[in-house]
Amino acid sequence: MKVRFRAEFARDWVMTRELTMGKNPINHLRECVQKIIGAEGKIKTLDSGYTDCNLMLFMDSTTFEGFEIRLWQTLEDEFQIGKGSKEAVISYEKILDAEEAEEAKKAQMLAAIKPKVDSLLSAGAYKQMLEEIRIVAPQITQLGVQRVFNAKAYLFSVDDGCGLSTYLSILANLVSSLGLFEFADEAKVIETVVEKNDKDPWLQYNAIGKFKNKLISFDVSQWVDSLDDPGFKRLLRKLRSLQKDYIYVFRVPYMEEPALGRVYQTISDALYTEEVVFPPFTYKEYFEYVANPLAKYGFQVADDAKDEFNKKVLEEKSKGDFYGLRSMRKIAYEMMYRKMLKNARNGVTDMVIHGDDLTGWAE
């Protein structure tokens, strides 16, 4: 373990202590630190002067917590200095090595995932899948069988604009933070669409080896009516042969049985696959979601705005060009604009959007 240590004493204090102690306090401090870290510990002097020193401490048998406790006890006993003393400024920090830094980074990432998962609308099956991964992770890492984990592919049944990119990002960060898969770099996820044309679909991915150690999402929506196509099955076989370097997620729109079952069966014939269904959001969930972009700009939406809001969502859906949560953000911006326009006409500042603010909004 490495600890960067710095001490700076007030000059007048040093001069007085030097007379009473018969030695320079900085030199005496270095001797005390050596006793704290033990004979096997080493001190590298980065910088030193009459009133200050900057040291790098190398110790194996002393914990950081133990060093901290003994340091302040020594400062109290030998120098009559406590925390917050005016005579001295003492600072120290643990310097993480590459492995420790990576573990700390993973721990921070794992801690950041929970609030993101908790904030997701619905997605019960997805949340259950994440929880299962979290539970089984220690078994996998202890046995060193990460290859068994990424031998599994996923089939996500989720509509456009309903959070696919978010779901993929959370999954990638979770498996990385749990030590289940090592990604090549910070850009963990690649989203692609498997185009259906006259060409062999594998031609879209025959250079996949250039992008190893990624989570790759394959949107196979164009193939749901051509699952027996030899080209599509060849693609799955090719992907299986390369799977050890990737995590695969296949995506189709939200589908009910038996249609979804046929897609699952085709993919699982080639790859061990877990099916995860994301039911369409309800009007209630959309209304809950729209509060987030409104809150970002200081707006709130009252319960009495639900009817006008639902009418607008229905209108958007009827146009056949509805993109789930992306459409919700557009609706939120429209709500704020209508509210600000009404405020301007009435000469008021009101940040709560009510139903009468949206009257006539939906055609």
XYZ file of C-alpha atoms in Angstrom:
363
model
C 0.000 0.000 0.000
C 1.217 3.505 -0.831
C 0.301 6.621 1.108
C 1.209 10.167 0.156
C 1.973 12.091 3.350
C 2.581 15.798 3.819
C 3.273 17.844 6.934
C 3.913 21.557 7.343
C 4.670 23.207 10.690
C 4.538 26.882 11.598
C 8.072 28.355 11.493
C 7.955 29.901 14.967
C 6.728 26.611 16.400
C 9.548 24.716 14.667
C 12.180 27.068 16.038
C 10.833 26.743 19.585
C 10.486 22.942 19.402
C 13.950 22.598 17.901
C 15.422 24.271 21.002
C 13.417 22.163 23.473
C 13.756 18.855 21.599
C 17.326 19.252 20.464
C 16.357 18.168 16.931
C 14.387 19.447 13.993
C 10.690 18.455 14.309
C 10.550 17.444 10.636
C 13.397 14.978 11.124
C 11.765 13.698 14.304
C 8.438 13.318 12.467
C 10.114 11.208 9.795
C 11.538 8.934 12.515
C 8.083 8.618 14.100
C 6.475 7.759 10.785
C 9.081 5.025 10.237
C 8.109 3.475 13.577
C 4.438 3.612 12.654
C 4.865 1.777 9.339
C 7.387 -0.690 10.808
C 10.894 -1.699 9.892
C 9.701 -3.325 6.658
C 7.993 -0.105 5.552
C 9.864 2.308 3.342
C 9.823 6.097 3.082
C 10.598 7.999 -0.103
C 11.176 11.700 0.415
C 9.541 13.635 -2.402
C 10.372 17.034 -0.934
C 11.620 18.288 2.418
C 12.489 21.600 4.044
C 13.025 23.205 7.413
C 9.295 23.364 8.206
C 7.705 20.821 5.845
C 8.056 17.442 4.208
C 6.338 15.570 1.406
C 6.735 11.794 1.652
C 5.595 8.628 -0.123
C 5.111 5.770 2.316
C 5.280 2.125 1.255
C 3.836 -0.378 3.748
C 2.581 -3.930 3.609
C 1.731 -4.932 7.177
C 0.014 -1.703 8.260
C -3.528 -0.913 7.175
C -4.521 2.588 6.169
C -6.894 2.812 9.128
C -4.182 1.580 11.505
C -1.705 4.103 10.121
C -4.195 6.929 10.597
C -4.951 6.018 14.230
C -1.292 5.626 15.202
C -0.275 8.805 13.353
C -2.597 11.053 15.316
C -1.729 9.329 18.567
C 1.961 9.966 17.840
C 1.344 13.597 16.928
C -0.479 14.027 20.222
C 2.141 12.240 22.316
C 5.320 13.490 20.652
C 4.309 16.920 19.364
C 1.186 17.832 21.379
C -0.609 18.418 18.073
C -4.207 17.399 17.419
C -6.521 17.623 14.425
C -7.247 21.219 13.515
C -4.113 22.494 15.222
C -2.844 25.921 14.132
C 0.777 24.789 14.457
C 0.589 22.107 11.757
C -1.145 21.118 8.562
C -1.151 17.333 8.154
C -2.533 15.551 5.081
C -2.345 11.992 3.782
C -4.092 9.918 1.126
C -4.001 6.341 -0.017
C -2.591 5.971 -3.513
C -4.431 3.204 -5.301
C -2.532 0.931 -7.636
C -4.061 0.053 -11.008
C -5.969 -2.960 -9.655
C -7.255 -1.098 -6.608
C -8.268 1.878 -8.738
C -10.187 -0.402 -11.073
C -11.996 -2.040 -8.135
C -12.873 1.372 -6.715
C -14.188 2.443 -10.096
C -16.354 -0.673 -10.338
C -17.721 -0.092 -6.856
C -18.682 3.473 -7.751
C -20.331 2.280 -10.949
C -22.318 -0.375 -9.078
C -23.505 2.185 -6.523
C -24.655 4.493 -9.337
C -26.708 1.766 -11.032
C -29.317 1.222 -8.307
C -30.954 4.670 -8.460
C -31.061 4.409 -12.251
C -32.809 1.031 -12.064
C -35.194 2.269 -9.379
C -36.200 5.208 -11.596
C -37.152 3.000 -14.549
C -40.819 2.849 -15.455
C -42.279 -0.647 -15.255
C -39.645 -3.062 -16.734
C -40.375 -5.709 -14.095
C -38.832 -8.597 -16.057
C -35.726 -6.544 -16.801
C -35.267 -5.579 -13.148
C -35.649 -9.225 -12.141
C -32.992 -10.198 -14.683
C -30.574 -7.607 -13.264
C -31.208 -8.838 -9.727
C -30.493 -12.435 -10.762
C -27.202 -11.331 -12.337
C -26.251 -9.490 -9.151
C -27.044 -12.560 -7.007
C -25.159 -15.079 -9.138
C -22.122 -12.870 -9.833
C -20.084 -13.936 -6.744
C -20.485 -17.606 -7.676
C -19.296 -16.948 -11.227
C -16.286 -14.837 -10.248
C -15.193 -17.166 -7.420
C -15.195 -20.129 -9.793
C -13.694 -18.086 -12.630
C -16.372 -19.167 -15.103
C -17.216 -15.791 -16.656
C -17.331 -17.580 -20.003
C -20.463 -19.390 -18.800
C -22.084 -16.025 -18.115
C -21.496 -14.474 -21.517
C -22.499 -17.709 -23.251
C -26.031 -16.409 -22.709
C -27.648 -14.021 -25.184
C -30.723 -11.894 -24.510
C -33.867 -11.229 -26.512
C -35.387 -7.861 -25.617
C -38.947 -7.269 -26.765
C -39.277 -3.495 -26.504
C -40.887 -0.792 -28.648
C -39.040 2.082 -30.307
C -38.314 4.997 -28.017
C -39.032 3.043 -24.849
C -35.566 3.068 -23.325
C -33.557 0.405 -25.195
C -30.318 2.425 -25.039
C -30.793 2.949 -21.302
C -31.475 -0.758 -20.716
C -28.356 -1.743 -22.668
C -26.158 0.772 -20.848
C -27.317 -0.342 -17.402
C -26.767 -4.007 -18.292
C -23.249 -3.306 -19.591
C -22.291 -1.263 -16.542
C -23.689 -3.886 -14.175
C -21.807 -6.842 -15.647
C -18.634 -4.752 -15.808
C -18.876 -3.587 -12.203
C -19.523 -7.152 -11.026
C -16.455 -8.463 -12.846
C -18.483 -10.680 -15.170
C -17.181 -9.256 -18.440
C -14.216 -7.077 -19.349
C -14.995 -4.394 -21.902
C -12.384 -3.025 -24.274
C -13.011 0.616 -23.363
C -15.598 3.037 -21.994
C -17.742 2.722 -25.139
C -19.248 -0.556 -23.991
C -22.362 -0.750 -26.211
C -22.862 -0.929 -29.964
C -26.427 -0.744 -31.348
C -27.021 -2.088 -34.839
C -29.925 -2.956 -37.137
C -29.741 -6.208 -39.102
C -30.957 -5.019 -42.482
C -33.062 -7.311 -44.624
C -32.052 -7.016 -48.267
C -30.757 -9.182 -51.066
C -27.385 -9.566 -49.394
C -26.350 -12.183 -46.868
C -26.960 -10.529 -43.442
C -23.616 -11.867 -42.224
C -21.882 -9.457 -44.631
C -22.935 -6.638 -42.304
C -20.913 -8.202 -39.487
C -18.018 -10.110 -41.018
C -15.660 -7.426 -39.687
C -17.055 -7.769 -36.165
C -13.661 -8.872 -34.874
C -12.475 -5.255 -34.988
C -14.872 -4.441 -32.146
C -14.154 -7.127 -29.556
C -15.225 -6.994 -25.918
C -18.451 -5.103 -26.532
C -22.122 -5.529 -25.780
C -23.726 -5.586 -29.220
C -27.435 -5.058 -29.760
C -28.841 -6.564 -32.946
C -32.215 -5.150 -33.974
C -33.724 -8.084 -35.884
C -37.190 -6.548 -36.296
C -37.000 -6.823 -40.097
C -36.589 -10.592 -39.817
C -39.550 -11.567 -37.616
C -41.454 -12.796 -40.664
C -38.405 -14.511 -42.202
C -36.990 -16.480 -39.320
C -36.401 -19.562 -41.470
C -34.322 -17.616 -43.984
C -30.992 -19.494 -44.430
C -29.087 -16.204 -44.325
C -30.567 -15.262 -40.953
C -29.790 -18.671 -39.465
C -26.263 -18.467 -40.842
C -25.847 -15.108 -39.102
C -26.817 -16.692 -35.784
C -24.364 -19.552 -36.258
C -21.549 -17.156 -37.122
C -22.307 -15.037 -34.070
C -22.262 -18.152 -31.899
C -18.733 -18.965 -33.074
C -17.538 -15.522 -31.949
C -19.614 -15.196 -28.797
C -16.802 -15.484 -26.233
C -15.716 -11.926 -27.042
C -19.166 -10.317 -26.799
C -22.448 -9.992 -24.992
C -25.339 -10.261 -27.452
C -28.731 -8.612 -27.119
C -31.291 -9.202 -29.870
C -34.094 -6.687 -30.089
C -37.591 -6.880 -31.567
C -40.607 -4.623 -30.935
C -42.996 -5.544 -28.163
C -44.768 -8.696 -29.368
C -47.278 -11.062 -27.826
C -47.265 -14.829 -28.033
C -47.009 -16.863 -30.149
C -45.117 -14.408 -32.395
C -42.472 -13.620 -29.781
C -42.112 -17.318 -28.988
C -41.173 -18.036 -32.609
C -38.418 -15.410 -32.523
C -37.144 -16.747 -29.224
C -37.119 -20.334 -30.468
C -35.152 -19.455 -33.603
C -32.478 -17.546 -31.694
C -32.291 -20.066 -28.859
C -31.761 -22.885 -31.364
C -28.384 -21.294 -32.020
C -27.637 -19.477 -28.775
C -28.514 -19.972 -25.112
C -31.010 -17.099 -24.779
C -33.014 -15.322 -22.090
C -36.219 -13.557 -23.108
C -36.960 -10.187 -21.504
C -40.276 -8.483 -22.282
C -40.920 -4.768 -21.814
C -44.695 -4.191 -21.962
C -45.814 -0.854 -23.459
C -46.048 1.958 -20.937
C -49.469 2.861 -19.623
C -50.880 6.385 -19.782
C -50.270 6.602 -16.037
C -46.594 5.743 -16.488
C -46.215 8.271 -19.299
C -47.738 10.935 -17.057
C -45.285 10.027 -14.289
C -42.374 10.138 -16.722
C -43.199 13.534 -18.207
C -42.705 15.099 -14.775
C -38.931 14.529 -15.105
C -38.189 16.817 -18.087
C -40.633 19.367 -16.621
C -38.826 19.361 -13.275
C -35.506 19.978 -15.015
C -36.780 23.453 -15.916
C -38.649 24.085 -12.688
C -42.145 23.141 -13.895
C -44.654 20.843 -12.245
C -47.760 19.173 -13.633
C -50.979 18.951 -11.630
C -53.189 15.855 -11.494
C -56.011 17.793 -13.150
C -53.910 17.898 -16.351
C -54.150 14.121 -16.856
C -57.190 14.172 -19.141
C -55.719 16.725 -21.563
C -52.362 14.934 -21.414
C -53.955 11.573 -22.234
C -55.801 13.119 -25.176
C -52.513 14.384 -26.556
C -50.803 11.013 -26.163
C -53.737 9.317 -27.925
C -53.494 11.850 -30.747
C -49.761 11.220 -31.133
C -50.307 7.469 -31.237
C -53.058 7.805 -33.839
C -50.633 9.523 -36.208
C -48.613 6.302 -36.429
C -45.379 8.122 -35.664
C -45.101 7.590 -31.913
C -41.713 7.036 -30.261
C -42.495 6.305 -26.639
C -40.346 8.238 -24.189
C -38.842 10.364 -26.962
C -42.350 11.524 -27.806
C -42.903 12.238 -24.106
C -40.000 14.674 -24.091
C -41.471 16.461 -27.092
C -44.846 16.626 -25.350
C -43.182 17.973 -22.201
C -41.570 20.804 -24.171
C -44.938 21.664 -25.747
C -46.551 21.734 -22.310
C -43.926 24.145 -21.002
C -44.227 26.413 -24.041
C -48.024 26.608 -23.772
C -47.730 27.380 -20.063
C -45.153 30.145 -20.596
C -47.232 31.668 -23.394
C -50.284 31.767 -21.134
C -48.187 33.260 -18.334
C -46.913 35.965 -20.680
C -50.412 36.883 -21.839
C -51.682 37.092 -18.263
C -48.609 38.802 -16.861
C -47.938 36.112 -14.243
C -45.258 33.575 -13.380
C -46.845 30.223 -12.594
C -44.774 27.031 -12.844
C -47.609 24.544 -12.250
C -49.284 23.211 -15.402
C -53.014 22.584 -14.953
C -55.622 21.064 -17.211
C -56.995 24.438 -18.306
C -53.493 25.370 -19.497
C -53.745 22.553 -22.042
C -57.351 22.980 -23.177
C -57.572 22.584 -26.948
C -54.065 21.188 -27.124
C -55.108 17.888 -28.707
C -57.013 18.314 -31.965
